[in-house]
Coordinates of C-alpha atoms and ligand atoms in Angstrom, one line a residue:
X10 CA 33.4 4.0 -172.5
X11 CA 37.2 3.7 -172.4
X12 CA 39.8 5.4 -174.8
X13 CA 43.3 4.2 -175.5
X14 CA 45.5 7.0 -175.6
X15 CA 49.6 6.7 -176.8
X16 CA 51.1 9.5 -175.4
X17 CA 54.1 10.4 -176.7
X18 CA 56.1 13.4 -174.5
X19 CA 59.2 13.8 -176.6
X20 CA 61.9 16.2 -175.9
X21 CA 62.6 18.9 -174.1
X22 CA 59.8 20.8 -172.8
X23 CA 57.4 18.3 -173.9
X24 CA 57.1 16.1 -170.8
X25 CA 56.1 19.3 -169.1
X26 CA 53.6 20.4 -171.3
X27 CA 51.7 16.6 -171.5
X28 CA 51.9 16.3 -167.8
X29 CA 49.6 19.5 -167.5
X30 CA 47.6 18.3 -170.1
X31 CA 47.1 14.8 -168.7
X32 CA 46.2 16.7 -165.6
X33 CA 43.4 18.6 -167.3
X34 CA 42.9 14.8 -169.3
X35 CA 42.1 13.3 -165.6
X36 CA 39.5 15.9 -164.5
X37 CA 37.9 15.8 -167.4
X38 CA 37.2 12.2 -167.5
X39 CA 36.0 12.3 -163.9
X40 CA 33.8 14.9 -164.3
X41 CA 32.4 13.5 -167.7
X42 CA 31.9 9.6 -166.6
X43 CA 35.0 8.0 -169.0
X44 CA 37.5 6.2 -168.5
X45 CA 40.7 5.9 -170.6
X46 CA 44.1 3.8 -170.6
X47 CA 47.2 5.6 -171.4
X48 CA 51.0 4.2 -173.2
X49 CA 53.9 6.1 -172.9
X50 CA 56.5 5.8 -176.3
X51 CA 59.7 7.3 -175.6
X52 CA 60.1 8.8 -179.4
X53 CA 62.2 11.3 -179.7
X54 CA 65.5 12.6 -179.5
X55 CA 67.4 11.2 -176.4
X56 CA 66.3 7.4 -178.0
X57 CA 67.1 8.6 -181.5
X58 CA 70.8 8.9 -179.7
X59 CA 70.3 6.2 -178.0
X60 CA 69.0 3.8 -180.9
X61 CA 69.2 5.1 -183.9
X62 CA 65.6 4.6 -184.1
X63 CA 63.4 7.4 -185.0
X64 CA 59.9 5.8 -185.1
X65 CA 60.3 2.0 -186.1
X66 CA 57.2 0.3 -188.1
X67 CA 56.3 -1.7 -185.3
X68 CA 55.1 1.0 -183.2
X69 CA 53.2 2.7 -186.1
X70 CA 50.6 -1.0 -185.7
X71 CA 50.8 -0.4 -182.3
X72 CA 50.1 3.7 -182.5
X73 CA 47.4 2.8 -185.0
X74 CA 45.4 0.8 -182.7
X75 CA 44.9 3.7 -180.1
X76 CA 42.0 6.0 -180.3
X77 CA 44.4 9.1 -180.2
X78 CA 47.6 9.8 -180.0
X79 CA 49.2 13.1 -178.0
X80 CA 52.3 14.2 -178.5
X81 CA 54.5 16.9 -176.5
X82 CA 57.3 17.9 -178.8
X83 CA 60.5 16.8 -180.8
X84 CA 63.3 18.7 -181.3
X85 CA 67.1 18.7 -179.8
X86 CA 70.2 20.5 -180.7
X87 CA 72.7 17.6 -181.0
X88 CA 70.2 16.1 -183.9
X89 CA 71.1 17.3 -187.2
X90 CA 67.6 19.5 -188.1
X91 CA 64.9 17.5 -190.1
X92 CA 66.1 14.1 -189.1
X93 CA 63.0 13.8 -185.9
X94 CA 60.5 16.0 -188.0
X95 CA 60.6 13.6 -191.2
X96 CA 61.6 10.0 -188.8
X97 CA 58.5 10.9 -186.1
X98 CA 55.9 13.9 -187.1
X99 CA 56.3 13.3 -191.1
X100 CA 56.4 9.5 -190.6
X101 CA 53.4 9.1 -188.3
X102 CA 51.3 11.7 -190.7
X103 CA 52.1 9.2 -193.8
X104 CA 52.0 6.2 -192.5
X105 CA 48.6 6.6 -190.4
X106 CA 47.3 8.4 -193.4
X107 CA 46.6 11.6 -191.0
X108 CA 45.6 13.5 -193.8
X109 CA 43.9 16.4 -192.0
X110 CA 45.8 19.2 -190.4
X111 CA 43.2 21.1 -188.1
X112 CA 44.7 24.3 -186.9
X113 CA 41.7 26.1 -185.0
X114 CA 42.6 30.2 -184.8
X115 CA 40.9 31.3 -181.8
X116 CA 41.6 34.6 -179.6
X117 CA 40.4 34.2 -176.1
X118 CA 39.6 37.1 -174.0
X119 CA 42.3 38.6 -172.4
X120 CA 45.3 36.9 -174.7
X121 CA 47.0 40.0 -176.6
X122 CA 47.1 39.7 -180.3
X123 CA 49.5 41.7 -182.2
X124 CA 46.9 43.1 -184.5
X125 CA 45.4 46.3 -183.3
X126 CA 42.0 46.7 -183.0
X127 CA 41.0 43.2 -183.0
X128 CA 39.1 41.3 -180.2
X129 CA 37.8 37.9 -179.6
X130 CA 34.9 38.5 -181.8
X131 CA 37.1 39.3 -185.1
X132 CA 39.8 36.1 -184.7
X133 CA 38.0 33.1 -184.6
X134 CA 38.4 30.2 -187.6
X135 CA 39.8 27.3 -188.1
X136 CA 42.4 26.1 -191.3
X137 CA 41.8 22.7 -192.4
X138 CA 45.5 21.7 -194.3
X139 CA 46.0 18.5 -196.8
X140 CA 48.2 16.9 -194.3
X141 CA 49.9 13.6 -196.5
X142 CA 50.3 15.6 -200.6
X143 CA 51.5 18.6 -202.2
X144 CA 54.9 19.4 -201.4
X145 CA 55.3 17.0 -198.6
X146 CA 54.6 13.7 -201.1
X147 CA 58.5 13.8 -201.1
X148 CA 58.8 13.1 -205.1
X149 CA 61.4 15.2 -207.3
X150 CA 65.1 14.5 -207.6
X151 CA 68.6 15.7 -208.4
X152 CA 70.1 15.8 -211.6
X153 CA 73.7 16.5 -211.9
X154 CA 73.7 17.2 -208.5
X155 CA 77.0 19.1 -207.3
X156 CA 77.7 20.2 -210.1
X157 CA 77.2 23.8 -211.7
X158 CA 74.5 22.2 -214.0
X159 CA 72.3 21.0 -210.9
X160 CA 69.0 20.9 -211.0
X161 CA 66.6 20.0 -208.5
X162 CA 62.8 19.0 -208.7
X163 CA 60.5 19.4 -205.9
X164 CA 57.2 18.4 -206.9
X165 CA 53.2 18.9 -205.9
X166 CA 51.5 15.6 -205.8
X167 CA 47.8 16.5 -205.6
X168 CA 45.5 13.4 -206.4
X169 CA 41.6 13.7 -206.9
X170 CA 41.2 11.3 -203.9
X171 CA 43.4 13.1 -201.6
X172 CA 41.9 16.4 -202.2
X173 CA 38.3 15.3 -202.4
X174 CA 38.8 13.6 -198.7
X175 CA 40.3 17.1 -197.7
X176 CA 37.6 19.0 -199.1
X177 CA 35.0 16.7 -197.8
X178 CA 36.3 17.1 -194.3
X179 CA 36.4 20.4 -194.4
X180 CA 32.8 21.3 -196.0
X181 CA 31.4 18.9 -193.3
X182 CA 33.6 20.9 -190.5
X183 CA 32.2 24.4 -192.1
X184 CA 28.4 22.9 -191.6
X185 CA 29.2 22.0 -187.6
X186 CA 26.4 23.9 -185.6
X187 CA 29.1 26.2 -183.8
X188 CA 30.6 27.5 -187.2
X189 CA 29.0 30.2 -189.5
X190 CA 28.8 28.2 -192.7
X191 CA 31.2 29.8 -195.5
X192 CA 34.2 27.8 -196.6
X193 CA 37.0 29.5 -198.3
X194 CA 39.3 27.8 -200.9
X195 CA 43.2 29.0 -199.8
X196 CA 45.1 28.3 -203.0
X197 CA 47.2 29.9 -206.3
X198 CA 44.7 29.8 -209.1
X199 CA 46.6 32.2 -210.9
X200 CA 49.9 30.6 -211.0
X201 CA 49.8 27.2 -210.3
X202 CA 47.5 26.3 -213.1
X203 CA 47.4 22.3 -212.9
X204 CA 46.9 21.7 -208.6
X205 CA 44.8 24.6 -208.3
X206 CA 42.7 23.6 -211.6
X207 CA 42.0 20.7 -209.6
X208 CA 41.2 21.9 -206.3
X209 CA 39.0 24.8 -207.8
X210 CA 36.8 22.0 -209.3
X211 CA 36.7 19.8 -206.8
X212 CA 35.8 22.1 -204.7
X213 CA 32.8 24.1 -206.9
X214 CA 31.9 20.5 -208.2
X215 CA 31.6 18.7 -204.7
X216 CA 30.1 22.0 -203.1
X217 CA 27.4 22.1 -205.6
X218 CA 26.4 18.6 -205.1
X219 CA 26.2 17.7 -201.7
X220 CA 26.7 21.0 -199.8
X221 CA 24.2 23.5 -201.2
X222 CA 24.0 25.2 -197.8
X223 CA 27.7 26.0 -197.6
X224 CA 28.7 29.6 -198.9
X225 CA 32.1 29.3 -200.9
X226 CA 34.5 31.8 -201.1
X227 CA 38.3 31.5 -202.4
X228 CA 41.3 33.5 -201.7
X229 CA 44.8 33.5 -203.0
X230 CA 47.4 32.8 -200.6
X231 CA 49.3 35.9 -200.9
X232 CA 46.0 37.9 -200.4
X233 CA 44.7 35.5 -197.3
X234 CA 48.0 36.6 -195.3
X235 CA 47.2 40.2 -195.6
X236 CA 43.7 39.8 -194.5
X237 CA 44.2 37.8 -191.2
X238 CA 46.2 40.9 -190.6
X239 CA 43.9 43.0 -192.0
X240 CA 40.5 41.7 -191.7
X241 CA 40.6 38.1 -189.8
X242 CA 36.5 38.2 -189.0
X243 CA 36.3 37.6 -192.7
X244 CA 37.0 33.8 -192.3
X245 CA 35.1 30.8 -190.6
X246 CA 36.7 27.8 -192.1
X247 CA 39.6 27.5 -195.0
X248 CA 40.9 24.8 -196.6
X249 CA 44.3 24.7 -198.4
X250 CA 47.4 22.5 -199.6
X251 CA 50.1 21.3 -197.6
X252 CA 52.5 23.8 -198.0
X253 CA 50.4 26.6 -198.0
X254 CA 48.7 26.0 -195.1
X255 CA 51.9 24.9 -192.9
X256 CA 53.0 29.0 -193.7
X257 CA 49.5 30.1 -193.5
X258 CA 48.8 28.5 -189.6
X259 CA 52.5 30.3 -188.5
X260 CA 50.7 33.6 -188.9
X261 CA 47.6 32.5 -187.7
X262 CA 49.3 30.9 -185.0
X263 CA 50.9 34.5 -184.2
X264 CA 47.4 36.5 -183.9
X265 CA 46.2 34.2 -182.0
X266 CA 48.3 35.1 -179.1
X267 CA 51.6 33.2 -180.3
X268 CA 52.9 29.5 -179.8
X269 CA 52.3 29.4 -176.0
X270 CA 48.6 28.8 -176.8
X271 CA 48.3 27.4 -180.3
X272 CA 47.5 23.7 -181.0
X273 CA 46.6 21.5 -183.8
X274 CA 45.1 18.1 -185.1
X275 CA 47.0 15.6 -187.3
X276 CA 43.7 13.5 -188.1
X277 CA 42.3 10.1 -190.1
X278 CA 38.5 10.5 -189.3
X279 CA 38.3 7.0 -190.0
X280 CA 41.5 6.1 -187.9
X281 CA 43.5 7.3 -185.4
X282 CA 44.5 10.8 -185.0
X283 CA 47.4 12.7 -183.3
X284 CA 47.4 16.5 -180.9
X285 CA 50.1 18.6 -180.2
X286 CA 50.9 22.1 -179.4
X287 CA 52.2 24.0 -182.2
X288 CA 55.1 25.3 -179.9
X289 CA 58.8 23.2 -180.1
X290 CA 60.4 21.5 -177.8
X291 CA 62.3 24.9 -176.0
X292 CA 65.3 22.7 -174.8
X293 CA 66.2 26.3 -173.3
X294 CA 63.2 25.9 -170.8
X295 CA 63.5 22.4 -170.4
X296 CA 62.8 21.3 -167.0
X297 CA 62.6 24.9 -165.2
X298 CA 58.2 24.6 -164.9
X299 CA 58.3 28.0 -167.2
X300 CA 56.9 26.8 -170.0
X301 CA 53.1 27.7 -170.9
X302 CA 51.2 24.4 -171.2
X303 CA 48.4 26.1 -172.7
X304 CA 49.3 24.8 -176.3
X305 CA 49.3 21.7 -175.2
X306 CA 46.0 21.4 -172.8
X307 CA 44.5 23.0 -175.9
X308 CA 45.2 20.1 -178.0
X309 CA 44.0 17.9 -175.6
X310 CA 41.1 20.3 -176.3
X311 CA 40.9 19.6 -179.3
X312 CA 41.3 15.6 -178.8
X313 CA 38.2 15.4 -176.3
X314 CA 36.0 17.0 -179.2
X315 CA 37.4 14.4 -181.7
X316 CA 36.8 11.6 -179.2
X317 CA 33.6 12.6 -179.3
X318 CA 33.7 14.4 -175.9
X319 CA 32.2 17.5 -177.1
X320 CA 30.8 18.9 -173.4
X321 CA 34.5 18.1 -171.6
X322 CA 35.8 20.1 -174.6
X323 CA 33.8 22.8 -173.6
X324 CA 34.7 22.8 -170.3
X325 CA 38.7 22.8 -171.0
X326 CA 38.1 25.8 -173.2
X327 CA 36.2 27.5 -170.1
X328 CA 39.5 26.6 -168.3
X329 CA 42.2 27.2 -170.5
X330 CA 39.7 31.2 -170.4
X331 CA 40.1 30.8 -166.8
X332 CA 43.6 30.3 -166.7
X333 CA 44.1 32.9 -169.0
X334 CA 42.3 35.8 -167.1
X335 CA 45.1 35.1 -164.2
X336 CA 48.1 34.9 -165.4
X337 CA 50.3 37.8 -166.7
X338 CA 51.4 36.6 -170.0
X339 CA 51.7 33.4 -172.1
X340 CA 55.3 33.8 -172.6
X341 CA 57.5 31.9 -171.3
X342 CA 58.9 32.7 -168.2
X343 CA 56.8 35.7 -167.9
X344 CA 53.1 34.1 -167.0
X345 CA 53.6 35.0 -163.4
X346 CA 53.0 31.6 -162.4
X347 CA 54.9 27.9 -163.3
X348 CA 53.5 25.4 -165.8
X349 CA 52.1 23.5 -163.0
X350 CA 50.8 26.1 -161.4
X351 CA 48.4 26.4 -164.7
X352 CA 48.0 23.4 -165.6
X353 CA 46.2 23.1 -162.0
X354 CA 44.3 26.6 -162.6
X355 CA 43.0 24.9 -165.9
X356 CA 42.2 21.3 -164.3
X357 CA 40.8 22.8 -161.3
X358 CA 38.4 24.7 -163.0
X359 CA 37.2 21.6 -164.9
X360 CA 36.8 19.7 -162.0
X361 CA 34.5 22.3 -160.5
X362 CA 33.1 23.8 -163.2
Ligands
IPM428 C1 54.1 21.8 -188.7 C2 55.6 21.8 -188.7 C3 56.0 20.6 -189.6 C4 55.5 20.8 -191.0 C5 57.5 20.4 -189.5 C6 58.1 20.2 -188.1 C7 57.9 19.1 -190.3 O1 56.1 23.0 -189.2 O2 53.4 20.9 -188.2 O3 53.5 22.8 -189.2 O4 56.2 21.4 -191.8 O5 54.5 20.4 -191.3
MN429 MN1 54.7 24.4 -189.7

C-alpha cells in the first residue's frame, strides 16, 4: 500500500527536524511492508520573501490530494508576526476543513516534568480542539476604528455541525481500546452562556444516544489549568473550543516535558490531515544539528497511527523512549547529542526493534 505524503519543511529549524523524522518515516516503512511517495513545498518564509506568496490556492488541490501532509515549522524574523501563521497554518486548517486539533499529553519515562510528584502514570491524555470555529472563524469588525470611540468585535462562531463533528471525533477517540473511556467537556458554562449552551447539549444529547459506554465529565477552563498542574491523572480525553484549547495544549505541552517533545494533529478524518511539532521554527538554532527532533518524529508518530499504521506507531513511540533514556536533556543544545545523532537513535531502534 502506498501513501502520498507533502512534506512541507518551512523555516528555520524545520528542515532539520523533518529530515530526522523522514529518517524514522524510512525505517518504519521497511520494517512494516509500505511504501510511500513524498513532495516537497517550499512554504514558508524565505518564498513568502521571495514571492509574495504565502500558500496559493493551487497548492491547497494539490495538498488535498495527499494522504498526509507534515510540516516542520514557519516562522522568520524579517516577516511581520501573523502574516505565515494566518497565509500557511490558518489557511491550510480552513481550507482542508482540518477541523480536529489532536494534541496527545504524554510523559515518557525519563523526560522531566515540571510538576513534582508526577510520573508517566499520572500525565497521559490527549485534547481534542475545534480546529476551523470559535475565535478563529475570523468574523467581528471595527467601528470607528482609530478613533477614541473604537470598538472592536471579535466573535465566537460555534455552529451545531461544527461542534457535533468535534464531539463525535472525540467520543469515538475516548472509546479507542488504549484509552480509559471518560470524556471531559473543557468549556465556560458559566459565562459564556450561548456557545457553551450549545456544546453542553450536544455533548449530553449525542453522549446519551450513541455513546452509552462513555463516562462524561465537564470542567471549566479556568479550573482544568489548575488540575493538569494539580491532578493531570484525572483526564483521559477532553474536548474543547478553539481558543481554549490552543491556551489549554501550551500548558499541557509544558508538563509533558516542553516543546522539544510535543506534537500535534491538524485532521479531516474524511480527508487529508497535517503533523507538526508544537515547537517554532528557532531561527536561533537554525542549521547548527542542536535542535531536538523529538517533536517532530512524534508527529510523524502520530501520522503512522492516522494512516492507519498503528504497529509502526508503536514502534516509534518505543524509539522516541529509547532515544529518550540516552540523551541528557531535550533542550536544545543541551541533549548531549546532535539532532541527527537522535534522529538515528530513534530510527535505529525501529529498524531493529
Ligand atoms: C497552535 C498555534 C497557532 C494557533 C498559531 C501559530 C496560529 O499557536 O497551533 O496552537 O493559534 O492555533
Ligand atoms: Mn497555540
Amino acid at each position: 500500500m502506498g501513501y502520498d505524503i507533502a512534506v512541507m519543511p518551512g523555516d528555520g529549524t524545520g528542515a532539520e527536524v523533518v529530515a530526522e523524522g523522514l529518517k524514522v518515516l524510512r525505517a518504519a516503512a521497511d520494517r512494516a511492508g509500505f511504501t510511500y511517495e513524498l513532495t516537497n513545498y517550499d512554504f514558508g518564509a524565505e518564498r513568502y520573501l521571495r514571492t509574495g506568496e504565502t500558500l496559493p490556492d493551487s497548492a491547497l488541490d494539490e495538498l488535498a490530494r495527499h494522504d498526509s501532509i507534515f510540516l516542520g515549522a514557519i516562522g522568520h524574523p524579517d516577516v511581520k508576526p501573523g502574516i505565515l501563521e494566518q497565509g500557511i497554518l490558518l489557511k491550510a486548517r480552513f481550507a482542508l476543513d482540518l477541523y480536529i486539533n489532536l494534541r496527545p499529553v504524554k510523559l515518557f519515562p525519563g523526560v522531566e516534568t515540571p510538576i513534582r510528584d508526577k510520573g508517566p502514570a499520572d500525565i497521559d491524555f490527549v485534547v481534542v480542539r475545534e480546529n476551523t470555529e470559535g475565535l478563529y472563524a475570523g468574523t467581528g469588525g471595527f467601528l470607528k476604528k482609530g478613533t477614541p470611540d473604537e470598538i472592536a468585535v471579535q466573535e465566537s462562531v460555534n455552529t451545531r455541525k461544527g461542534v457535533e463533528r468535534c464531539l463525535r471525533y472525540a467520543f469515538d477517540y475516548a472509546g479507542r481500546p488504549d484509552r480509559d473511556g471518560t470524556l471531559t467537556l473543557c468549556g465556560k458554562t458559566n459565562v459564556l452562556t450561548y456557545a457553551w449552551d450549545l456544546w453542553w447539549r450536544a455533548f449530553n444529547e449525542i453522549g446519551d444516544a450513541d455513546y452509552p459506554h462513555i463516562k462524561r465529565e465537564y470542567s471549566h477552563v479556568d479550573a482544568i489549568v489548575m488540575w493538569f498542574v494539580k491532578n493531570p491523572e484525572w483526564f483521559d480525553v477532553i474536548v474543547t473550543d478553539n481558543m481554549f484549547g490552543d491556551i489549554i495544549t501550551d500548558l499541557a505541552a509544558m508538563i509533558q516535558g516542553g516543546l522539544g517533545i510535543a506534537a500535534g494533529g491538524n485532521i479531516n478524518p474524511e480527508g487529508t490531515a497535517m503533523f507538526e511539532p508544537m515547537g517554532g521554527s528557532a531561527p536561533k538554532y537554525a542549521g547548527q544539528n542542536v535542535i531536538n527532533p523529538l517533536a517532530a518524529i512524534s508527529s510523524l508518530q502520530m501520522m503512522l497511527d492516522h494512516l492507519g499504521q498503528k504497529e509502526a506507531a508503536l514502534w516509534v513511540e518505543a524509539g522516541i523512549v529509547h532515544a529518550v533514556s540516552k540523551m541528557d536533556s531535550l533542550a536544545a543544545g543541551r541533549m548531549g547529542m546532535g539532532t541527527s545523532e537522535v534522529g538515528d537513535l530513534v530510527a535505529r531502534h525501529v529498524a531493529e526493534g
